[in-house]
């Protein structure tokens, strides 16, 4: 076990110096691109674009706290949602580099009693191929979010439940419980609470002084408040949650500047051992793992590493293009997936690739243009919610989708037949049959037939 005194010895491994980034004058219309998202109420947060050691653009938009009339700044701290998994992974890899853990360690040797625990390795937790039952899928998960939790209590919730698949099978979606378990393993191997362990293993050595793990203790005053979309245009305070209920998989907060330090340290090879870094960044066998999506981008024509996150009140996006040393960070305190679209287009802009400015209609469509859209649309087994029937309703020209999960998402009109799902920022379109009747609802790449 690593006790507090021995942490100092561990931190001597592969520590980077604090990176200094030059700031250059903006050569791209980044602000012109972001403003329509801000003006339409679909983005509030901070943005940073850096390339080859220079910050090309850094700015902040919207309210950090509407009630207190505080504005977001480049120094505002935002909850990161799933980007948090990168720091859980980094903490585990630091322990591996210190010889306190191994990728092939069986989780049953550290935390007994888990489903398939004698088969699952730390590697499979990091690669999200463990098959553990998922805490986020529990029927009472909404109540879980309202009570203080710990890594141990979250892991306890899946004891006795059936595995989803055999360990080592291809990844089947984000494994929240795998990262709850990694957080517990980090605690056991350091004899520290998870928040303190990540601070000592990751944030302190990287001089990420404005980052931390939210364990429901008092947060710094400059943390942004979270907001949720209301209808097609409004926002309201998001439902409060206990961020400890997302320990390990979504409980970190940070700033755009600290995120840039993290990316620089990881990809420059200054932080982890060569073997740990190679494991985290390899995408020859799988395109997900260690808190990253990893692929050769068709849009950009080169390998990219990225991650997005979304949790009540917040959304985030991080992209790194190694060949261009390009980093894009978009952190938002609105519960919408717009940061992913923003980040990808800002990267395209910086790389000289095509992009389309967003063009959202500010007012509802006329009732005559939307009345015929109302109805039920049946999707297939490959849809986000398999075999789901979505209800589309229209009220005073505003269209809303009603999901089987009881969630509702507003549609922002682009024209009479094209929309954007405001929550998930997915394109939605209407297709008609040869008689001019509405026949199909296309949601992203999926088609739902009208019933």
XYZ file of C-alpha atoms in Angstrom:
451
model
C 0.000 0.000 0.000
C 1.117 3.559 -0.678
C 0.689 5.688 2.385
C 0.861 9.481 2.458
C 4.614 9.582 3.075
C 5.406 7.331 0.119
C 3.333 9.411 -2.322
C 6.256 11.841 -2.636
C 8.467 9.059 -3.951
C 5.850 8.036 -6.457
C 5.517 11.594 -7.750
C 9.179 11.651 -8.683
C 8.365 9.419 -11.646
C 8.226 11.078 -15.073
C 7.158 14.510 -13.807
C 6.837 17.263 -16.411
C 7.670 20.863 -15.976
C 4.819 23.339 -16.139
C 4.156 23.990 -19.818
C 4.233 27.570 -21.047
C 2.047 28.375 -24.037
C 2.532 31.422 -26.200
C -0.590 33.366 -27.143
C -0.911 34.407 -30.761
C -3.350 36.822 -32.354
C -6.477 35.043 -33.656
C -6.053 34.202 -37.337
C -9.407 32.437 -37.641
C -12.981 33.655 -37.066
C -13.421 31.466 -33.984
C -15.541 34.014 -32.130
C -17.806 34.610 -35.128
C -18.417 30.874 -35.252
C -19.220 30.451 -31.533
C -21.489 33.510 -31.148
C -24.632 32.018 -32.757
C -24.541 29.176 -30.232
C -24.259 31.713 -27.408
C -26.902 34.092 -28.743
C -29.408 31.255 -29.185
C -28.910 30.012 -25.604
C -27.164 26.807 -26.644
C -23.677 27.485 -25.322
C -22.364 29.040 -22.153
C -18.809 28.219 -21.131
C -15.176 28.519 -22.148
C -13.261 27.613 -25.311
C -9.553 27.122 -25.991
C -7.764 26.264 -29.247
C -3.991 25.692 -29.197
C -1.652 24.558 -31.952
C 2.043 23.737 -31.880
C 2.680 25.495 -28.563
C 0.593 28.604 -29.244
C -2.894 29.420 -27.989
C -4.791 30.445 -31.108
C -7.992 31.323 -29.287
C -9.297 31.441 -25.735
C -12.564 33.016 -24.658
C -15.525 32.592 -22.336
C -19.229 33.198 -22.808
C -22.446 33.382 -20.830
C -23.286 33.183 -17.144
C -21.342 31.162 -14.607
C -24.135 31.938 -12.151
C -27.249 33.722 -13.414
C -28.582 34.522 -9.944
C -25.312 36.081 -8.772
C -24.728 37.729 -12.183
C -21.291 36.149 -12.465
C -19.929 35.634 -15.965
C -17.856 32.720 -17.187
C -14.157 33.449 -17.640
C -11.199 31.450 -18.899
C -10.507 30.600 -15.242
C -14.013 29.283 -14.464
C -14.115 25.669 -13.305
C -16.608 23.334 -14.986
C -17.684 19.813 -14.151
C -16.214 17.582 -16.859
C -18.666 14.660 -16.896
C -17.075 11.713 -18.774
C -13.786 13.540 -19.398
C -13.192 12.678 -15.728
C -12.384 9.116 -16.789
C -9.066 10.314 -18.180
C -7.869 11.311 -14.710
C -9.058 8.057 -13.138
C -7.095 6.247 -15.839
C -4.050 8.440 -15.255
C -4.128 7.735 -11.499
C -4.274 3.973 -12.145
C -1.425 4.155 -14.674
C 0.701 6.135 -12.220
C 0.241 3.322 -9.714
C 1.222 0.815 -12.404
C 4.353 2.864 -13.149
C 5.153 2.762 -9.428
C 4.845 -1.027 -9.343
C 1.813 -0.948 -7.032
C -0.557 -2.346 -9.633
C -0.405 -4.026 -13.056
C -2.605 -3.996 -16.128
C -3.056 -7.743 -15.662
C -3.987 -7.513 -11.964
C -7.224 -9.422 -11.385
C -9.758 -7.159 -9.717
C -10.766 -9.954 -7.342
C -7.279 -9.704 -5.845
C -8.019 -6.112 -4.806
C -11.814 -6.008 -4.432
C -13.397 -9.430 -3.823
C -16.968 -10.431 -4.551
C -17.537 -8.758 -7.924
C -19.365 -10.485 -10.785
C -16.626 -12.174 -12.860
C -14.067 -10.461 -10.626
C -11.671 -13.393 -10.856
C -11.631 -12.980 -14.659
C -11.629 -9.172 -15.031
C -8.287 -7.359 -15.154
C -7.397 -3.727 -14.577
C -6.690 -3.542 -18.305
C -10.289 -4.516 -19.087
C -11.609 -1.884 -16.689
C -9.541 0.774 -18.454
C -10.561 -0.484 -21.898
C -14.263 -0.683 -20.888
C -14.472 -4.355 -21.796
C -15.158 -5.723 -18.313
C -18.842 -6.545 -18.820
C -19.661 -5.416 -15.285
C -23.321 -4.586 -14.593
C -23.685 -0.829 -14.920
C -24.710 1.350 -11.981
C -26.200 3.971 -14.320
C -28.709 1.378 -15.530
C -30.117 0.630 -12.083
C -33.846 1.402 -11.851
C -33.266 3.674 -8.837
C -30.293 5.541 -10.342
C -32.122 8.883 -10.054
C -32.235 8.337 -6.297
C -28.577 7.253 -6.265
C -27.676 10.697 -7.652
C -29.443 12.447 -4.774
C -27.481 10.802 -1.941
C -23.809 11.055 -0.989
C -21.889 8.068 -2.318
C -18.364 6.702 -2.285
C -16.446 4.469 -4.642
C -17.185 1.599 -2.237
C -20.938 2.254 -2.047
C -21.215 2.500 -5.833
C -19.358 -0.775 -6.330
C -21.492 -2.444 -3.672
C -24.610 -1.627 -5.721
C -23.590 -4.047 -8.488
C -22.638 -6.993 -6.259
C -24.783 -10.028 -6.991
C -25.982 -8.685 -10.340
C -25.417 -10.549 -13.597
C -22.537 -9.477 -15.849
C -23.554 -7.892 -19.165
C -21.019 -9.923 -21.154
C -17.821 -11.897 -20.736
C -14.671 -9.882 -19.888
C -12.541 -9.027 -22.895
C -15.457 -8.907 -25.327
C -15.704 -5.793 -27.521
C -16.732 -2.640 -25.684
C -20.495 -2.223 -25.493
C -20.821 1.376 -24.358
C -19.426 3.471 -21.539
C -18.735 1.357 -18.446
C -19.517 3.627 -15.535
C -19.139 0.882 -12.936
C -15.708 -0.044 -14.283
C -14.502 3.431 -13.418
C -16.245 3.413 -10.032
C -14.245 0.236 -9.399
C -11.003 1.807 -10.654
C -11.575 4.667 -8.188
C -11.966 2.133 -5.367
C -8.796 0.308 -6.465
C -6.903 3.626 -6.440
C -8.161 4.260 -2.908
C -7.082 0.833 -1.707
C -3.628 1.127 -3.267
C -2.950 4.618 -1.892
C -4.827 4.492 1.435
C -6.253 7.883 0.419
C -9.759 9.040 -0.479
C -10.159 9.149 -4.250
C -10.183 12.966 -4.442
C -6.924 13.186 -2.486
C -5.329 10.349 -4.450
C -6.019 11.984 -7.831
C -4.769 15.299 -6.500
C -1.476 13.722 -5.416
C -1.047 11.416 -8.397
C -2.189 13.689 -11.226
C -3.205 17.262 -10.496
C -0.297 18.343 -8.280
C 2.531 17.024 -10.458
C 0.964 18.641 -13.516
C 0.371 21.967 -11.727
C -3.340 21.656 -12.468
C -4.127 23.952 -9.563
C -7.705 24.669 -10.641
C -8.780 21.040 -11.022
C -10.227 18.616 -8.513
C -12.629 15.778 -7.758
C -16.062 16.751 -6.444
C -16.767 14.498 -3.455
C -19.625 16.736 -2.192
C -17.308 18.826 -0.039
C -17.450 22.608 -0.404
C -16.491 23.604 -3.949
C -14.386 26.643 -4.871
C -16.533 29.738 -5.340
C -15.599 30.075 -9.014
C -17.172 26.773 -10.098
C -19.894 27.329 -12.682
C -23.509 26.560 -11.861
C -25.150 24.077 -14.206
C -28.143 24.840 -16.423
C -30.580 22.788 -18.495
C -32.318 23.639 -21.778
C -36.012 24.564 -21.568
C -37.925 24.204 -24.805
C -36.194 25.399 -27.949
C -34.750 28.603 -26.514
C -34.720 28.922 -22.703
C -32.503 27.621 -19.882
C -33.135 26.976 -16.192
C -31.018 25.751 -13.255
C -30.246 22.069 -13.711
C -31.367 19.481 -11.188
C -28.747 19.318 -8.445
C -26.963 16.015 -7.988
C -24.378 14.614 -5.605
C -21.287 14.400 -7.766
C -19.890 11.722 -5.454
C -22.461 9.452 -7.147
C -20.234 9.672 -10.237
C -16.938 8.942 -8.456
C -14.343 7.849 -10.973
C -16.472 8.219 -14.101
C -17.709 11.846 -14.042
C -16.767 13.592 -10.786
C -13.872 15.847 -11.872
C -13.925 19.585 -12.522
C -11.340 21.675 -14.332
C -10.665 24.705 -16.548
C -9.735 25.021 -20.201
C -6.202 26.008 -19.187
C -5.716 23.027 -16.899
C -7.088 20.717 -19.594
C -4.428 22.031 -21.957
C -1.721 21.225 -19.381
C -3.077 17.688 -19.138
C -3.098 17.123 -22.913
C 0.406 18.539 -23.292
C 1.782 16.329 -20.512
C 0.165 13.142 -21.814
C 0.999 13.510 -25.487
C 4.494 14.935 -25.017
C 5.508 11.782 -23.153
C 6.490 13.745 -20.048
C 4.083 12.195 -17.567
C 3.627 8.434 -17.871
C 6.140 5.690 -18.599
C 6.524 4.732 -22.249
C 4.639 1.473 -21.699
C 1.695 3.087 -19.866
C 1.465 5.876 -22.386
C 1.521 3.367 -25.248
C -1.274 1.352 -23.653
C -3.429 4.447 -23.169
C -2.950 5.802 -26.678
C -2.878 2.630 -28.787
C -5.878 2.302 -31.092
C -4.736 -0.612 -33.246
C -7.103 -3.025 -31.454
C -9.868 -0.814 -30.046
C -11.088 2.720 -30.557
C -12.168 3.366 -26.978
C -10.419 3.137 -23.639
C -8.545 4.981 -20.904
C -11.094 7.807 -21.132
C -10.520 8.441 -24.858
C -12.019 7.703 -28.241
C -9.167 6.992 -30.641
C -9.391 6.701 -34.395
C -8.202 7.790 -37.812
C -10.593 10.630 -38.554
C -12.342 10.593 -41.919
C -13.108 14.287 -41.534
C -9.561 15.374 -40.726
C -7.642 12.634 -42.561
C -5.316 11.914 -39.617
C -5.418 10.049 -36.283
C -7.273 11.923 -33.536
C -7.987 11.470 -29.838
C -11.150 12.925 -28.372
C -13.682 12.635 -25.596
C -17.011 14.220 -24.827
C -19.050 14.294 -21.669
C -22.532 15.233 -20.532
C -23.953 15.237 -17.003
C -26.734 17.292 -15.371
C -25.969 20.963 -16.022
C -22.728 20.449 -17.947
C -21.198 19.227 -21.210
C -17.595 18.993 -22.398
C -15.440 18.145 -25.375
C -11.700 17.592 -25.765
C -9.824 16.877 -29.000
C -6.147 16.326 -29.770
C -4.647 15.903 -33.250
C -1.074 14.600 -32.754
C 0.215 15.328 -36.259
C -0.689 19.006 -35.915
C -0.209 19.284 -32.142
C -3.709 20.741 -32.119
C -5.762 20.864 -28.912
C -9.389 21.984 -28.690
C -11.165 22.287 -25.328
C -14.844 23.239 -24.997
C -16.390 23.281 -21.501
C -20.019 24.280 -20.990
C -22.429 24.764 -18.110
C -25.486 23.964 -20.237
C -26.712 20.362 -20.393
C -26.469 20.090 -24.173
C -24.097 18.220 -26.465
C -23.415 21.327 -28.562
C -19.750 21.435 -27.342
C -18.968 18.399 -29.518
C -20.189 20.139 -32.683
C -18.444 23.358 -31.650
C -15.148 21.610 -30.911
C -15.097 19.617 -34.149
C -15.798 22.707 -36.250
C -13.182 24.792 -34.434
C -10.672 22.028 -35.151
C -11.702 21.995 -38.803
C -11.255 25.750 -38.921
C -7.753 25.532 -37.428
C -6.807 22.747 -39.855
C -8.179 24.481 -42.941
C -10.910 21.859 -43.363
C -14.524 22.565 -44.422
C -17.049 23.523 -41.758
C -20.557 24.977 -41.714
C -21.582 27.845 -39.431
C -24.691 27.019 -37.415
C -27.870 28.694 -38.675
C -30.692 28.343 -36.160
C -34.104 29.945 -36.601
C -34.768 32.346 -33.745
C -38.568 31.970 -33.826
C -40.902 28.978 -33.959
C -42.055 27.763 -37.352
C -45.583 28.696 -38.429
C -48.182 26.196 -37.225
C -49.068 25.385 -40.815
C -45.514 24.165 -41.395
C -45.327 21.913 -38.334
C -48.846 20.609 -37.669
C -48.404 17.595 -39.950
C -45.244 16.457 -38.130
C -46.988 15.248 -34.969
C -47.116 11.486 -34.594
C -45.340 8.307 -33.542
C -42.140 7.088 -35.217
C -40.849 3.537 -34.815
C -37.065 2.922 -34.889
C -35.176 -0.340 -35.297
C -33.072 -2.511 -32.973
C -29.863 -0.595 -33.773
C -31.239 2.735 -32.497
C -29.885 4.416 -29.348
C -32.861 3.006 -27.475
C -33.497 -0.261 -29.370
C -36.899 -0.565 -31.061
C -37.989 2.729 -29.534
C -41.109 4.572 -30.599
C -40.613 8.333 -30.363
C -43.560 10.661 -30.047
C -43.233 14.015 -31.819
C -45.546 16.752 -30.611
C -45.915 20.354 -31.748
C -47.097 23.224 -29.555
C -47.307 26.741 -31.002
C -44.764 25.859 -33.660
C -42.267 24.268 -31.242
C -41.518 20.576 -31.848
C -40.614 18.167 -29.023
C -39.540 14.536 -29.006
C -40.818 12.254 -26.223
C -38.612 9.220 -25.547
C -39.596 5.848 -23.997
C -37.234 6.696 -21.122
C -39.633 9.591 -20.256
C -37.045 12.148 -21.392
C -38.172 14.983 -23.638
C -35.889 16.853 -26.048
C -36.741 20.051 -27.902
C -36.096 20.439 -31.614
C -34.602 23.716 -32.864
C -35.791 24.466 -36.404
C -33.370 25.042 -39.267
C -36.194 25.112 -41.815
C -39.585 23.448 -42.253
C -38.122 19.939 -42.507
C -34.776 20.113 -40.695
C -34.073 20.476 -36.979
C -31.415 19.950 -34.320
C -32.152 18.018 -31.127
C -31.227 20.668 -28.572
C -30.087 18.284 -25.858
C -27.990 15.852 -27.899
C -27.208 18.186 -30.821
C -28.171 15.536 -33.344
C -29.571 16.504 -36.783
C -33.230 15.597 -37.255
C -35.093 15.695 -40.552
C -38.494 14.855 -41.968
C -38.960 12.829 -45.144
C -42.191 12.679 -47.091
C -43.608 10.055 -49.420
C -44.445 10.771 -53.089
C -47.908 11.961 -51.996
C -46.349 14.675 -49.837
C -47.271 12.981 -46.554
C -44.805 12.760 -43.649
C -43.398 9.199 -43.709
C -40.052 9.107 -41.876
C -38.254 10.851 -39.030
C -34.480 10.690 -39.510
C -32.582 11.056 -36.226
C -28.861 11.228 -36.893
C -28.206 8.210 -39.098
C -31.336 6.313 -37.995
C -34.750 6.271 -39.671
C -38.014 5.937 -37.784
C -41.118 5.032 -39.747
C -44.315 6.897 -38.972
C -46.968 4.659 -37.452
